[in-house]
PDB file of C-alpha atoms in Angstrom:
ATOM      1  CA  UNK G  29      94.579  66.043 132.281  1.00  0.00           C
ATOM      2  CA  UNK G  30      91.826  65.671 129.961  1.00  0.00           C
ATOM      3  CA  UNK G  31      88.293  63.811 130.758  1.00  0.00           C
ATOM      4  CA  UNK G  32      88.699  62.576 126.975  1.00  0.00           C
ATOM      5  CA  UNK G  33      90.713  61.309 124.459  1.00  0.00           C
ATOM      6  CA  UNK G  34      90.516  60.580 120.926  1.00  0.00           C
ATOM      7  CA  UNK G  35      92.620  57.427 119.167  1.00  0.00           C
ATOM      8  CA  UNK G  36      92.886  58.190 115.115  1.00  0.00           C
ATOM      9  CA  UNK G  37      92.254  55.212 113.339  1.00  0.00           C
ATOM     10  CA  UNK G  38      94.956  55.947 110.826  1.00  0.00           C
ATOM     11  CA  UNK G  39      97.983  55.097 113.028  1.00  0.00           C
ATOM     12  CA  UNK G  40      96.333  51.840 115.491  1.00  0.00           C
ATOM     13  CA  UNK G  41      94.837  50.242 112.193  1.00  0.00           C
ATOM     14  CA  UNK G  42      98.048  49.814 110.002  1.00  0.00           C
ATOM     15  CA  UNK G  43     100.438  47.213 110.072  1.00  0.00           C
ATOM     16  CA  UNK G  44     103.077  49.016 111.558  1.00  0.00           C
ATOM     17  CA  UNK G  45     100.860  49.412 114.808  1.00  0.00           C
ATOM     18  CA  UNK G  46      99.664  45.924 114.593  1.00  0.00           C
ATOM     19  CA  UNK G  47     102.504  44.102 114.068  1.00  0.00           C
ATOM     20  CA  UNK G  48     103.461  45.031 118.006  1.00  0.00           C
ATOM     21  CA  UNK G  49     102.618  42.759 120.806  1.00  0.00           C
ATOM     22  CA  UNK G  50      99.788  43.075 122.040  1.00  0.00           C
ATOM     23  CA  UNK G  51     101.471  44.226 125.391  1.00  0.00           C
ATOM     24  CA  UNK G  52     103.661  47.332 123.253  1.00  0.00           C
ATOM     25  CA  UNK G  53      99.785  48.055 121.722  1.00  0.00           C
ATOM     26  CA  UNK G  54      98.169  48.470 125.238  1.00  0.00           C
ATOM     27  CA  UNK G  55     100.572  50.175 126.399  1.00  0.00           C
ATOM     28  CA  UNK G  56     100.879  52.835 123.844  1.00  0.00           C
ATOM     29  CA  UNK G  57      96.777  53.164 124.169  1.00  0.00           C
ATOM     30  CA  UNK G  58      96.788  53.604 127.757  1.00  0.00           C
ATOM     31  CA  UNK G  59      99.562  56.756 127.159  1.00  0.00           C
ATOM     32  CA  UNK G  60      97.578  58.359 124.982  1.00  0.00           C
ATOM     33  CA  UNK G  61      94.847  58.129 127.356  1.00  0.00           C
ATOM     34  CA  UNK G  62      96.901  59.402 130.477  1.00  0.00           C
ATOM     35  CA  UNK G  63      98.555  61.896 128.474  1.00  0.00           C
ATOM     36  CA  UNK G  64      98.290  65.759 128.512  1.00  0.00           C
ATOM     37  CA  UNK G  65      97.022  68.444 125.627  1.00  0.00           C
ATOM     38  CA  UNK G  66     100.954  68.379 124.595  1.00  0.00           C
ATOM     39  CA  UNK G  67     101.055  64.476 124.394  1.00  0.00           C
ATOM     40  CA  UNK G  68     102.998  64.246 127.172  1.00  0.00           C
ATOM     41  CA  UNK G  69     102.463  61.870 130.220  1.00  0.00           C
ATOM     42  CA  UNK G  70     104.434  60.329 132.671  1.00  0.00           C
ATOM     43  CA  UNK G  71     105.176  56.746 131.335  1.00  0.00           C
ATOM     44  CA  UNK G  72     106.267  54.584 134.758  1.00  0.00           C
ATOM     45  CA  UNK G  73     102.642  54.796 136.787  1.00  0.00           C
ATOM     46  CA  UNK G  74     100.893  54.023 132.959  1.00  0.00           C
ATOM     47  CA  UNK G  75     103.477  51.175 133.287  1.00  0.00           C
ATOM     48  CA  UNK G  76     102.765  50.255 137.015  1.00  0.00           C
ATOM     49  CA  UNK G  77      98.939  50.389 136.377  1.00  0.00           C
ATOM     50  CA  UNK G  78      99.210  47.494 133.491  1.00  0.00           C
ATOM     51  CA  UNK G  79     101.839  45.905 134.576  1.00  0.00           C
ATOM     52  CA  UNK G  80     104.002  46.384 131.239  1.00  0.00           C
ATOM     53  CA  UNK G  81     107.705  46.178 131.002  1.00  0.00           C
ATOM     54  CA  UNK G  82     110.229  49.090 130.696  1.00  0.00           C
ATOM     55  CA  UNK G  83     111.111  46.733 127.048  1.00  0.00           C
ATOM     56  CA  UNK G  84     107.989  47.568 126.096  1.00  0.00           C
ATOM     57  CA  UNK G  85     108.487  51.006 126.511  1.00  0.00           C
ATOM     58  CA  UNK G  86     111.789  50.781 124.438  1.00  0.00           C
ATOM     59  CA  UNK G  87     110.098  49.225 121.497  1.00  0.00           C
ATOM     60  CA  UNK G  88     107.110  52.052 120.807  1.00  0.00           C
ATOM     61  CA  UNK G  89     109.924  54.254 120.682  1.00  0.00           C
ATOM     62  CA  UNK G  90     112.639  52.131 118.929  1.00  0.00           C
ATOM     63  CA  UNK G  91     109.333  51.936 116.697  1.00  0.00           C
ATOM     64  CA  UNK G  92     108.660  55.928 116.508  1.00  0.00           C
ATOM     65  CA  UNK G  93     105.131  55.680 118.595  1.00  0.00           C
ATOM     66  CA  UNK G  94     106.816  57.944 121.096  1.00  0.00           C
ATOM     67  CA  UNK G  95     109.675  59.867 122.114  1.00  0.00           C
ATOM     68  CA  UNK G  96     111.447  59.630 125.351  1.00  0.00           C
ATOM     69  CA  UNK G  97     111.906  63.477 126.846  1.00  0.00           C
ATOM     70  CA  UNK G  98     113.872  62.158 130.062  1.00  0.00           C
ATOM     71  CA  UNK G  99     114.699  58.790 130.326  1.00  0.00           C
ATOM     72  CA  UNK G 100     115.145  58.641 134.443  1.00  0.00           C
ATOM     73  CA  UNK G 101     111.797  59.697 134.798  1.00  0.00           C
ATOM     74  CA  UNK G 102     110.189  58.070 132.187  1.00  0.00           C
ATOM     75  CA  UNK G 103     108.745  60.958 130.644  1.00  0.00           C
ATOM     76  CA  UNK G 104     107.393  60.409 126.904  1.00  0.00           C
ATOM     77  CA  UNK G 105     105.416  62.451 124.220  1.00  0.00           C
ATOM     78  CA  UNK G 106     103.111  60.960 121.522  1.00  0.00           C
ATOM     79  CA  UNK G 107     104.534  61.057 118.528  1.00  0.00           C
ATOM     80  CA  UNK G 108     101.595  61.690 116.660  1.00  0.00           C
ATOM     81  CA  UNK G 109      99.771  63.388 118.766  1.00  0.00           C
ATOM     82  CA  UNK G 110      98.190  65.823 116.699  1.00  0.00           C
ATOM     83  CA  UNK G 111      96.520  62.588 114.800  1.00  0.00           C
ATOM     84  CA  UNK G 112      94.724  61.591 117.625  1.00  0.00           C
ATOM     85  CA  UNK G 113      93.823  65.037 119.047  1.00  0.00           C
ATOM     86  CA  UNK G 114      93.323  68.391 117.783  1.00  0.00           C
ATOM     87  CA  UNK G 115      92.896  70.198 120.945  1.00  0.00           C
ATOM     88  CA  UNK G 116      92.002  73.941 120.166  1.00  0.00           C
ATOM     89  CA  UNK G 117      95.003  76.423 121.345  1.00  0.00           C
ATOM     90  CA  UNK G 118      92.117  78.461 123.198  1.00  0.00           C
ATOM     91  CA  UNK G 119      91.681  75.047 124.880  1.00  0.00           C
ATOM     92  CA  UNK G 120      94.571  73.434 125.697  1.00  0.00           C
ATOM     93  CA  UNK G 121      96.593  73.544 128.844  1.00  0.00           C
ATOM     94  CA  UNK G 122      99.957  73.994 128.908  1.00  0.00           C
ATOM     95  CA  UNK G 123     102.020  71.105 129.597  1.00  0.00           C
ATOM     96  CA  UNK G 124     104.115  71.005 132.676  1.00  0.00           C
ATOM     97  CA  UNK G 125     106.885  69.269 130.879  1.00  0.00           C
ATOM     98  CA  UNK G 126     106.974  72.201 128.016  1.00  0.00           C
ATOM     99  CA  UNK G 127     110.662  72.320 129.205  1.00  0.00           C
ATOM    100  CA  UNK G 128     111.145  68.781 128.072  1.00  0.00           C
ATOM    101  CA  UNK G 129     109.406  69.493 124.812  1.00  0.00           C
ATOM    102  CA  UNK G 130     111.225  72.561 124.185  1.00  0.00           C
ATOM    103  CA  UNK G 131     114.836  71.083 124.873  1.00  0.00           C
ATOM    104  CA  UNK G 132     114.112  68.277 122.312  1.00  0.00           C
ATOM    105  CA  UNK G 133     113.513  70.403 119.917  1.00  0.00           C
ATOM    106  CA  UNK G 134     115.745  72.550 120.509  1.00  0.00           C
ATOM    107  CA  UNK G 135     118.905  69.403 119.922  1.00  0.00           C
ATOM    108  CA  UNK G 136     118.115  68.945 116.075  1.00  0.00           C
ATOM    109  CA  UNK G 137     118.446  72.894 115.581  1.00  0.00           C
ATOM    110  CA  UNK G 138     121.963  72.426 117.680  1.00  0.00           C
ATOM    111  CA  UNK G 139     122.566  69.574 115.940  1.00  0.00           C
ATOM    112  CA  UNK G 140     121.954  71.106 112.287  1.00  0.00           C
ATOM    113  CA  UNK G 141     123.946  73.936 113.014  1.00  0.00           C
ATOM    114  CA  UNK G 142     126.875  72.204 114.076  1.00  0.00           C
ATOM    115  CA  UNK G 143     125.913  70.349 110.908  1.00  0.00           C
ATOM    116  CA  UNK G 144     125.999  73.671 108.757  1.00  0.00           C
ATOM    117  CA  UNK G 145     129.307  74.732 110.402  1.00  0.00           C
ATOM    118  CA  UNK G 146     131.000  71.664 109.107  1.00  0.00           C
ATOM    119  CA  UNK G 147     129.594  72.021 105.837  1.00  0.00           C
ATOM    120  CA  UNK G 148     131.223  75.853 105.540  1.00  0.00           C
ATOM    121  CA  UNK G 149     135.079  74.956 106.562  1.00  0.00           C
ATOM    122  CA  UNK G 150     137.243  75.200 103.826  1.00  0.00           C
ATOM    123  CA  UNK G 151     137.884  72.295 102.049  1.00  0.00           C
ATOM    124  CA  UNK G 152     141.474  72.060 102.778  1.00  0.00           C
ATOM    125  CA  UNK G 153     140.685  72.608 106.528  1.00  0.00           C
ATOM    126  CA  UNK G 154     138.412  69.132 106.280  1.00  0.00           C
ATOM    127  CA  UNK G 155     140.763  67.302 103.670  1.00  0.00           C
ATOM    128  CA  UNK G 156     143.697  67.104 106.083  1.00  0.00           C
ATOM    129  CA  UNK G 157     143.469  64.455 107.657  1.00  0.00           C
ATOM    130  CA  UNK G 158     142.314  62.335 104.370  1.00  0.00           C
ATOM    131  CA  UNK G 159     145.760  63.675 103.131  1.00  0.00           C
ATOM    132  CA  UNK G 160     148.018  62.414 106.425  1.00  0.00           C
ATOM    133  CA  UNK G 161     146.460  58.518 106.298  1.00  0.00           C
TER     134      UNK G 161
END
């Protein structure tokens, strides 16, 4: 982990940001500060350490502040990381969670192609069962 971390004004100073309790806010600072050169950190001893509620953790990512790479384990990755730090590739270190990372992004390629095979059925083929109801 990192000795420092940068917070970008441009996502803690709108009103999406500040509309959160003030809870959500700290915790979402304190993540960014505990997280590694990929954005990702381990959210449950963040949690422990300021005493915030696993709710809280729900909301910053109902909210799109973060996204939750395994949910048993409470591992998360900043959103928009790359606002708040720009961490040279000579520089950074690789996360140990690049698994996690990978494997969500991996779903909406899965997810589109499944998307794309739909799409290139015949029309009759996807019609059917319109035409049985």
């Amino acid at each position: 982990m990192a000795e420092y971390r940068m917070i970008g004004k441009s996502i803690i100073n709108t009103a999406k940001f500040l509309r959160l309790a003030r809870t959500v806010r700290e915790l979402y600072l304190h993540l960014i500060i505990w997280a590694d050169d990929a954005g990702v950190t381990e959210a449950f001893p963040v949690m422990k350490l300021i005493d915030a509620k696993e709710k809280d953790l729900k909301i910053l990512s109902e909210k799109k502040f973060i996204e939750i790479l395994d949910e048993d384990e409470f591992i998360v990755s900043i959103v928009d990381w790359e606002e708040h730090n720009k961490i040279p590739p000579s520089k950074a270190k690789e996360s140990r969670y690049t698994y996690l990372l990978e494997a969500k992004r991996s779903e909406p390629e899965a997810k589109r192609s499944e998307l794309e095979a739909k799409r290139s059925e015949p029309e009759a083929k996807r019609s059917e069962p319109e035409a049985k109801r």
